[in-house]
Coordinates of C-alpha atoms in Angstrom, one line a residue:
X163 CA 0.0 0.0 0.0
X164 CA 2.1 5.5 3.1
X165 CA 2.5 8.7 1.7
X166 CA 2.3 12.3 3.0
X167 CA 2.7 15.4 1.0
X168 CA 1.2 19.1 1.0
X169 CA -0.7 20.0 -2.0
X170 CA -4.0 22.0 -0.9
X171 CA -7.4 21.0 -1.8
X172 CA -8.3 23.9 -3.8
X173 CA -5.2 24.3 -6.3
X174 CA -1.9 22.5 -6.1
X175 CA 0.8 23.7 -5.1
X176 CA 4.6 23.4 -7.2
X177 CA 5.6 20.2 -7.5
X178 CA 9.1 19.7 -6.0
X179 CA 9.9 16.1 -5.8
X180 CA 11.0 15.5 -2.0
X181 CA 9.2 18.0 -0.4
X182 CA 5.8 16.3 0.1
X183 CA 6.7 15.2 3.6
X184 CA 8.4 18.8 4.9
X185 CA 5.1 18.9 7.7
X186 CA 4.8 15.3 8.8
X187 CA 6.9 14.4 12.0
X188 CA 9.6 11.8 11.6
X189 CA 6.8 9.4 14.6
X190 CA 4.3 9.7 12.2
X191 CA 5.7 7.9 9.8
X192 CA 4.1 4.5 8.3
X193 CA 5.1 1.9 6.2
X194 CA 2.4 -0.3 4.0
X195 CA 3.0 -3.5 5.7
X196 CA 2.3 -4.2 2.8
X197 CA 2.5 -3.2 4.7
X198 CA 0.6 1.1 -0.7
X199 CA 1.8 2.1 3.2
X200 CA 3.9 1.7 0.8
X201 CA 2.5 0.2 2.7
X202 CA 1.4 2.3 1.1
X203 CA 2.4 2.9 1.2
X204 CA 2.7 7.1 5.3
X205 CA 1.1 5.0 7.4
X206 CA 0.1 7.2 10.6
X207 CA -0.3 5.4 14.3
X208 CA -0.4 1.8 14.4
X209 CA -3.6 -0.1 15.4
X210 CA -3.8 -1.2 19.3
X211 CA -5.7 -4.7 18.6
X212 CA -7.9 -6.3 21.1
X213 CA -7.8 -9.5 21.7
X214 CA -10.4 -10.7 19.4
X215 CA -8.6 -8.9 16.8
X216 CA -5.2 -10.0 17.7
X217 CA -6.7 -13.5 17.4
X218 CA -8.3 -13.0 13.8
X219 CA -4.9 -11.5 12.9
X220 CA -3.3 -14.9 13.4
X221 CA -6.0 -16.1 11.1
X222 CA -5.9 -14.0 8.7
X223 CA -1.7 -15.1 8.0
X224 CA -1.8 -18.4 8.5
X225 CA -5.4 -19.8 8.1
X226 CA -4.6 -22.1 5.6
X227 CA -8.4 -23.3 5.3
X228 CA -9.2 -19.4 3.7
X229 CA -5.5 -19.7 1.9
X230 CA -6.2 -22.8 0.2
X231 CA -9.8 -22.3 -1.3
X232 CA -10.0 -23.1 -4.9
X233 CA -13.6 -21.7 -5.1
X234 CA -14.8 -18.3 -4.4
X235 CA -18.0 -17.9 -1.9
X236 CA -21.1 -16.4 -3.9
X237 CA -22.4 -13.3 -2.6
X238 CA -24.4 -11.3 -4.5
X239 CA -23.4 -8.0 -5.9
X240 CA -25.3 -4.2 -5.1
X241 CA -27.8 -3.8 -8.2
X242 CA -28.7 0.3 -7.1
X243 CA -27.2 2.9 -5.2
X244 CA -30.1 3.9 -2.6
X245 CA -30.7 6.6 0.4
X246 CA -27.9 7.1 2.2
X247 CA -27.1 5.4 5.7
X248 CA -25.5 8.2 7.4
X249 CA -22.4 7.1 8.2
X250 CA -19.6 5.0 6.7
X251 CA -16.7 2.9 8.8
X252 CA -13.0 2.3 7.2
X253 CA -10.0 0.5 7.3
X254 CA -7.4 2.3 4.9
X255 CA -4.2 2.7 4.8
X256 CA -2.7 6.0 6.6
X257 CA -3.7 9.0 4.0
X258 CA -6.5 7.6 2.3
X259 CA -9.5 8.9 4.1
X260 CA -7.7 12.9 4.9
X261 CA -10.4 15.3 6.9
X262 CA -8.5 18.1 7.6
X263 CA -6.7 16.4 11.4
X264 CA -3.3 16.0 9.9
X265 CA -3.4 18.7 7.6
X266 CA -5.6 21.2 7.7
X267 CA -5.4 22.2 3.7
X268 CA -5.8 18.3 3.1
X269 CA -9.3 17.5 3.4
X270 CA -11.2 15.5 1.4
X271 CA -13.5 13.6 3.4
X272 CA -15.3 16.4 4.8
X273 CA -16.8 17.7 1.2
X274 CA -18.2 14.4 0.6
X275 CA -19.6 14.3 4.1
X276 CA -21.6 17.3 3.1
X277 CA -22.0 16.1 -0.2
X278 CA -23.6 13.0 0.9
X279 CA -24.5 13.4 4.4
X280 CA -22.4 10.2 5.6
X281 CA -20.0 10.4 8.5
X282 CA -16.5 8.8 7.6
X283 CA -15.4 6.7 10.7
X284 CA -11.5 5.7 9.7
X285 CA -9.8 2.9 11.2
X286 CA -6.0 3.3 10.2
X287 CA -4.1 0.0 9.5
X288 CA -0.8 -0.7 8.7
X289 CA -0.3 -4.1 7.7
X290 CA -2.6 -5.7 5.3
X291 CA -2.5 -8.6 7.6
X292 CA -4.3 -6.3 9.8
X293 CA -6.5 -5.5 7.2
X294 CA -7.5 -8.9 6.8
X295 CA -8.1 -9.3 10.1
X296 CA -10.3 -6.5 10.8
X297 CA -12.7 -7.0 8.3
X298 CA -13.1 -10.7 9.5
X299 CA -15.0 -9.1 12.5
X300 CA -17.7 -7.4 9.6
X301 CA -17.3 -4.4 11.9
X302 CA -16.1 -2.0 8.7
X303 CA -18.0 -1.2 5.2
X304 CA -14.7 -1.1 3.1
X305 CA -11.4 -1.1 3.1
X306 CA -8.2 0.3 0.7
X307 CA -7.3 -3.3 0.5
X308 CA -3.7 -3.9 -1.2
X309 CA -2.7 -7.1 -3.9
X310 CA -1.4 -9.5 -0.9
X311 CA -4.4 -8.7 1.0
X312 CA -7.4 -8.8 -1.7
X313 CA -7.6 -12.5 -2.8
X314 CA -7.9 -13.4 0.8
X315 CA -10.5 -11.4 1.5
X316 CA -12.3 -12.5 -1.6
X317 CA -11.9 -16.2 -1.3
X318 CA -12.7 -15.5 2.2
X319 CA -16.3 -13.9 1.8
X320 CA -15.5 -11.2 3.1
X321 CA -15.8 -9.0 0.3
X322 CA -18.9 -8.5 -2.3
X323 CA -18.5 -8.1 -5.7
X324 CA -18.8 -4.4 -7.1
X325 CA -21.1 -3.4 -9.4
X326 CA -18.9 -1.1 -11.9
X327 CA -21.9 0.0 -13.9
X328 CA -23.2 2.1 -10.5
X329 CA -19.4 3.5 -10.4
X330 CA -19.8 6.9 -12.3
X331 CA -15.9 7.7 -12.9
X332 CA -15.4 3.9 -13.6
X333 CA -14.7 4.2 -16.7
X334 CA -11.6 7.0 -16.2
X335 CA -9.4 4.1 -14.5
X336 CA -7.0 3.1 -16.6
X337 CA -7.8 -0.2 -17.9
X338 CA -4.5 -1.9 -17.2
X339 CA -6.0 -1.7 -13.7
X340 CA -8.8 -3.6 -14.1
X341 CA -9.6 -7.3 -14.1
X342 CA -6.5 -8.0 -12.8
X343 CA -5.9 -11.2 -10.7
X344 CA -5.0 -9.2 -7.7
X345 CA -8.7 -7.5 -7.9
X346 CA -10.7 -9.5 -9.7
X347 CA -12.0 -13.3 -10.0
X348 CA -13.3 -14.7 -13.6
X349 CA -13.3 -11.1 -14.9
X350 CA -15.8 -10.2 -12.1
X351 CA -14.3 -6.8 -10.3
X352 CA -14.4 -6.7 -6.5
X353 CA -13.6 -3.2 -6.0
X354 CA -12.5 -0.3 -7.3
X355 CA -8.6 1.0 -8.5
X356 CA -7.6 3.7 -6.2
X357 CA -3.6 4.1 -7.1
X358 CA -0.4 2.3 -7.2
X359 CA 3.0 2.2 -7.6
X360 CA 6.6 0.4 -8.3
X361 CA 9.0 -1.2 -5.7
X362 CA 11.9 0.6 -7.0
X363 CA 15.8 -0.5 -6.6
X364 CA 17.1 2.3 -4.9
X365 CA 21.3 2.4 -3.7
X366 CA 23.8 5.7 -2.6
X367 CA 26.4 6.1 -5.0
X368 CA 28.7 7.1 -3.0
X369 CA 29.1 3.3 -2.0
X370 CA 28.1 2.0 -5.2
X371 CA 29.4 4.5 -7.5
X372 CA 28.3 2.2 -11.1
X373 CA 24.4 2.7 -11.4
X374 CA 23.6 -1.4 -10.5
X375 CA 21.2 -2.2 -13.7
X376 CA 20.2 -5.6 -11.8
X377 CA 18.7 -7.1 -8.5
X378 CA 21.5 -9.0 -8.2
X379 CA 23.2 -5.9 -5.7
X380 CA 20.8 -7.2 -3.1
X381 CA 20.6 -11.0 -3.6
X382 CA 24.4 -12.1 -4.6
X383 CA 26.2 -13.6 -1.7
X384 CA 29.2 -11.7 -3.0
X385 CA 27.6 -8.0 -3.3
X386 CA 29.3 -5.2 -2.7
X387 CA 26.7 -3.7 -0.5
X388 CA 26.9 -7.2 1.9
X389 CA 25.9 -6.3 5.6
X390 CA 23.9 -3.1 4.4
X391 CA 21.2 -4.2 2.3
X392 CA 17.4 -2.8 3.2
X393 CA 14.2 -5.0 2.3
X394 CA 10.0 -4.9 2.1
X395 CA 9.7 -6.6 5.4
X396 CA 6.5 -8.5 4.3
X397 CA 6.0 -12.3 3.2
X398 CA 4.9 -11.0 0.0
X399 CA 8.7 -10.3 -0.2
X400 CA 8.8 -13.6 -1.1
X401 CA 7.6 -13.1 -4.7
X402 CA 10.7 -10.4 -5.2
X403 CA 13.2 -13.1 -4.8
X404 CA 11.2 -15.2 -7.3
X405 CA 11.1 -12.6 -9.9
X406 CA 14.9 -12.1 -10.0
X407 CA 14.9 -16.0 -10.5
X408 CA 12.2 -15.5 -13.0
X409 CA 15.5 -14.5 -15.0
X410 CA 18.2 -15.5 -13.4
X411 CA 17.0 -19.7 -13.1
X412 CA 15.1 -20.3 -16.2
X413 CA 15.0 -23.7 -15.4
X414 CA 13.1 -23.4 -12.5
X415 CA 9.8 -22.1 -15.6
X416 CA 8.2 -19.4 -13.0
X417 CA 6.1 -17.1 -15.0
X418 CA 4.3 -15.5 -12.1
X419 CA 6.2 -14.9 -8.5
X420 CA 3.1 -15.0 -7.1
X421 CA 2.1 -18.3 -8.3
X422 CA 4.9 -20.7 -7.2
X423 CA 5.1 -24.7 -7.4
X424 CA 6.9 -26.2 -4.5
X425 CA 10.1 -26.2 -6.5
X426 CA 9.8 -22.6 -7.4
X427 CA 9.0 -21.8 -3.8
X428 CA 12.1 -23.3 -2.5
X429 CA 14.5 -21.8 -5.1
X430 CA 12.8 -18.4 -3.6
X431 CA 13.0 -19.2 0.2
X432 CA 17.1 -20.7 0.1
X433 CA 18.0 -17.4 -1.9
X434 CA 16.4 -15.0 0.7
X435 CA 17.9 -17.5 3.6
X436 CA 21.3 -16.9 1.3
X437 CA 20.7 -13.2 1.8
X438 CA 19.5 -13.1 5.3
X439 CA 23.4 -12.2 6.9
X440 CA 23.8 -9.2 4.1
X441 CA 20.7 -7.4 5.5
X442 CA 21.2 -4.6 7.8
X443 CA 17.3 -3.7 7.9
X444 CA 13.8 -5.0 7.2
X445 CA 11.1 -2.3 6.2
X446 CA 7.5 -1.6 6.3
X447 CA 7.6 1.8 8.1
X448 CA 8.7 4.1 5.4
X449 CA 10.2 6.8 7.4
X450 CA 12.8 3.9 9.0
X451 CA 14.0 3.8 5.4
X452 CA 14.1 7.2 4.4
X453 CA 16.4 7.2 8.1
X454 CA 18.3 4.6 7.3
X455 CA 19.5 6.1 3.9
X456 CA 19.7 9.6 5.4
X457 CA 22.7 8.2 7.5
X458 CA 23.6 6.0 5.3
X459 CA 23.0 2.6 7.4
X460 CA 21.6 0.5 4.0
X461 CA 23.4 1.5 0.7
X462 CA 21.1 -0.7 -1.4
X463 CA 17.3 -2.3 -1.7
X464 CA 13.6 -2.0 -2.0
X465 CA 12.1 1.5 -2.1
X466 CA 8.8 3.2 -3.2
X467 CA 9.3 6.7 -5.0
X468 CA 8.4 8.9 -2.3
X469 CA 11.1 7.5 -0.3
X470 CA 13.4 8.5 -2.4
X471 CA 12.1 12.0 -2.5
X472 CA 12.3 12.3 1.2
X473 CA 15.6 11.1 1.1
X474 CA 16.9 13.5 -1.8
X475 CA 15.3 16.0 0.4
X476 CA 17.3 15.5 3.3
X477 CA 20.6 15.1 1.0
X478 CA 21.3 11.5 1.3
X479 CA 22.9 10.6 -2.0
X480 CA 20.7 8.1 -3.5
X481 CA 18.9 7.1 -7.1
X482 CA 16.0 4.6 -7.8
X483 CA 16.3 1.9 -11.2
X484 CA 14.3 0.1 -12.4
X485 CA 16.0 -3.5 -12.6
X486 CA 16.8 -5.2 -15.6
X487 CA 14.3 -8.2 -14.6
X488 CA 11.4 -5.4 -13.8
X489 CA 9.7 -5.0 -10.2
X490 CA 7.5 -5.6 -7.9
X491 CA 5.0 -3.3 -7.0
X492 CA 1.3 -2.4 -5.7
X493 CA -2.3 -1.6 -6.4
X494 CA -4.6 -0.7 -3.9
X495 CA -8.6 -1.8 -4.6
X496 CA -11.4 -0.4 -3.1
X497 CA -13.3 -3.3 -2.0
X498 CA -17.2 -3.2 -0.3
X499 CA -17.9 -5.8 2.8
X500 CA -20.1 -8.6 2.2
X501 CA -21.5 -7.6 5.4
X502 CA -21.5 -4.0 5.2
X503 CA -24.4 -2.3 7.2
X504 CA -23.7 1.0 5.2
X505 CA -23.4 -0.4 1.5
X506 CA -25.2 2.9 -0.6
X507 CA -22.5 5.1 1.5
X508 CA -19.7 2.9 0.3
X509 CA -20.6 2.9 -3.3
X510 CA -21.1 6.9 -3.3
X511 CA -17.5 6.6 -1.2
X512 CA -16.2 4.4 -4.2
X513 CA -17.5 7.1 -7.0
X514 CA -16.2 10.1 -4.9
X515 CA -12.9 8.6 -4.1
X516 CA -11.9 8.3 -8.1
X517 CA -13.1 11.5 -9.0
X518 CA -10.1 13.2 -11.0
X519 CA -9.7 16.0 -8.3
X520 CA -9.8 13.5 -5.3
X521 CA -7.2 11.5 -7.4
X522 CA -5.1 14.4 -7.8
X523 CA -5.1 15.1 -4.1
X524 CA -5.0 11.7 -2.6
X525 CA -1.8 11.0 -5.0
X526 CA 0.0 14.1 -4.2
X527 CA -0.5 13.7 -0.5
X528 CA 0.1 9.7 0.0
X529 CA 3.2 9.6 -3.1
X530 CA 2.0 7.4 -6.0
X531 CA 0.0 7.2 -9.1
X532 CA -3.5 8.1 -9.4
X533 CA -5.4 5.0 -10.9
X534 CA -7.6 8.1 -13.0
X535 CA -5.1 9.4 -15.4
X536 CA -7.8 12.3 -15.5
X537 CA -6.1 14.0 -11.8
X538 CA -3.1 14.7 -14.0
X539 CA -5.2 18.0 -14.8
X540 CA -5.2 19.2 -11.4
X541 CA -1.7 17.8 -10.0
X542 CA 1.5 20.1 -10.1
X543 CA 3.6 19.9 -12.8
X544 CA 6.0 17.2 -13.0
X545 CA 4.3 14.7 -11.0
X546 CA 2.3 12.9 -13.0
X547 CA 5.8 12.4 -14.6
X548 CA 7.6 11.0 -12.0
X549 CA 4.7 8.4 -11.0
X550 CA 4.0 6.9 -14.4
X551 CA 0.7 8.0 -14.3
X552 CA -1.5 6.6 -17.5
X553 CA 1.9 4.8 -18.6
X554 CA 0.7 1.4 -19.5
X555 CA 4.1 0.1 -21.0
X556 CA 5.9 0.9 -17.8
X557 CA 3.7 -0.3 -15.3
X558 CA 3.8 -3.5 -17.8
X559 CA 7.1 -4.1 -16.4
X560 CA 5.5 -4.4 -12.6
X561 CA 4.5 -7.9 -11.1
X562 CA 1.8 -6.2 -8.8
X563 CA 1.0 -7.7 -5.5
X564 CA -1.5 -10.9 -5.1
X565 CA -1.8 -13.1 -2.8
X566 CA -0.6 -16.5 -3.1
X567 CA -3.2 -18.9 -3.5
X568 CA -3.2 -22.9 -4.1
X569 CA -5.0 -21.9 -7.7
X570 CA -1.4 -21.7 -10.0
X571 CA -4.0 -19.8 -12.9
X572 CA -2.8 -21.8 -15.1
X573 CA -2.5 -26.1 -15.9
X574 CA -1.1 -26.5 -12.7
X575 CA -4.4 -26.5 -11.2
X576 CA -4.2 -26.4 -7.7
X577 CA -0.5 -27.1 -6.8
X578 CA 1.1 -23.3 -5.7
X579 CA 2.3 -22.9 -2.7
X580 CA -0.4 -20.5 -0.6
X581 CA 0.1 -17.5 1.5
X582 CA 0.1 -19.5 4.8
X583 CA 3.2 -21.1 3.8
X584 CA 4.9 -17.8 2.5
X585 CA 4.2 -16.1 6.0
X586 CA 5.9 -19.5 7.6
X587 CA 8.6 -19.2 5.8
X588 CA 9.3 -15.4 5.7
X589 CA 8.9 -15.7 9.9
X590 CA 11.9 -18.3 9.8
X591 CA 14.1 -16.6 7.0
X592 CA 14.0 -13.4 9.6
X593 CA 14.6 -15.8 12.5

């Protein structure tokens, strides 16, 4: 999933890349877990579970009954968009749902409030393991759910399908967003695009002084950057190891990181346990990373855009690349609760929240691409740019996040490795 800038509500302000965090304290900042948020990802105060919750949590990693379901639960899609409950209750990421508390010129909840006369009630999470978990307890109406997190939820019942055609500004989401297999089950949506980004390759060059073109500056035994190395502390981290094998082990035939055979899995697992001792820090905070480049701890690894910026803004000598063998990356979904008790205020949420001018403020504020290229006529110049927006051929090059499931996709059938066993495995590759 992360991401705090300052652009006001009523006209942006100049776009200087790095400067979108200048007001935000250092203790405010958040990772994605996906943890975008980036993940977001940032991601403001983290959640104090209850015990219940706590408990669900653990259910939502490692219940391998939810993990391994081959068939999705049928629940029935919204058909109109009727009166108005009065109220709406969220679980986003930190940055998604602004009214004005952490910013006073970054406010867009409070307009549609008025607009609509229902009462946004935010939850902030900042894992989407949490995510998961919370909206087990069909206490919330919707949630900015990210790729590792969505499947889960879906094969889970948790979520409903969405009913595009009520979804005004549906159409002005770019279309290599949609029906994708991190949002979306036998081309039926379940939810709405809201923005995304790339997990970048980011190193100083004052310790690695020739521009690395390759993941292999993180994930060689022999790297230069050995005992300094920074990386997406998440299980879906998992599938970043299997993408650089994607190229570097043709033998081992994965053509999806997400989807892995047990073979594949393994070949993934023994190279992050080979790069285990090179790591100086794991990630999901993202102000630990811009910290940790600022005095120069970690010379190399995983980073989202706006980190970068933050860390260019406080002079830290860094770059991002995109690696030879592509990225990772993320795409946050709006997705409605099969058990929401405030459905007609979460569809008029999901049209308000992908209006161009929402898009332009949510992306400026949080740090990624807007999912309607339409915002780019009311962002500040150069940022549409820097994020990608609308650029279908580079965002080609992005293995977004989904969550493992035993379903391969393909005429593997049901043989992958689910997300049970990543979250296993990443817990004893971190020791």
């Amino acid at each position: 999933m992360i991401f705090m800038s300052q652009p006001s509500q009523h006209e942006p302000r100049p776009y200087t890349p790095g400067a979108r965090l200048s007001g935000v304290r250092p203790s405010h900042y958040r990772g994605r877990g996906r943890g975008r948020g980036p993940r977001r990802r940032g991601r403001l105060p983290v959640i104090a579970a209850a015990a219940a919750v706590t408990a669900a949590l653990a259910a939502g990693c490692s219940d391998s009954g939810t993990a391994a379901r081959t068939s999705v639960p049928q629940v029935p899609a919204q058909q109109m968009i009727g009166a108005t409950e009065g109220q709406l209750n969220l679980i986003n990421w930190a940055g998604y749902a602004e009214n004005g508390t952490t910013d006073k010129t970054v406010d867009w909840v409070t307009p549609f409030t008025r607009a609509t006369g229902c009462k946004v009630n935010s939850k902030i999470a900042d894992t989407s393991d949490s995510m998961v978990a919370l909206m087990k307890t069909g206490k919330f109406d919707g949630v900015s759910a990210s790729g590792d997190a969505s499947l889960r939820l879906i094969y889970g019942g948790d979520v409903a399908p969405v009913n595009t055609s009520l979804l005004t500004n549906y159409p002005d989401i770019a279309d290599y967003l949609k029906e994708q297999p991190y949002n979306s089950v036998n081309g039926q949506m379940y939810g709405v695009p809201h923005g995304y980004g790339a997990n970048y390759l980011m190193y100083n060059r004052e310790e690695v002084p020739q521009p690395p073109t390759s993941w292999n500056v993180v994930f060689e035994k022999n790297s230069p950057v050995a005992g300094n190395i920074t990386v997406y502390d998440s299980p879906i981290y998992i599938a970043d190891a299997a993408l650089y094998l994607k190229t570097h082990r043709p033998d081992l035939k994965i053509t999806d990181p997400y989807a892995l055979s047990e073979d594949q899995f393994e070949a993934a697992v023994d190279l992050l346990r080979q790069q285990r001792p090179n790591i100086s820090q794991f990630w999901h905070a993202y102000g630990d990373s811009v910290q940790a480049f600022t005095v120069k701890d970690t010379h190399a690894g995983t980073t989202w855009q706006v980190i970068a910026n933050l860390a260019k803004a406080q002079k830290a000598p860094v770059e991002t690349v995109l690696p030879v063998e592509g990225a990772t990356g993320w795409s946050d979904t709006w997705m409605i609760s099969s058990r929401a008790k405030n459905p007609n205020c979460m569809y008029r949420w999901m049209n308000w929240i992908t209006t161009a001018k929402v898009q332009a403020q949510v992306a400026q504020w949080f740090g990624q691409a807007a999912a309607n290229p339409k915002a780019c006529r009311y962002t500040a110049k150069g940022f549409c740019a820097e994020y990608k927006v609308g650029d279908a051929a580079f965002y080609k090059k992005i293995a977004f996040w989904k969550t493992p499931v035993t379903n391969c996709g393909d005429d593997r059938g049901n043989t992958c490795v689910d997300y049970s066993r990543w979250s296993q495995a990443w817990a004893e590759i971190k020791g």
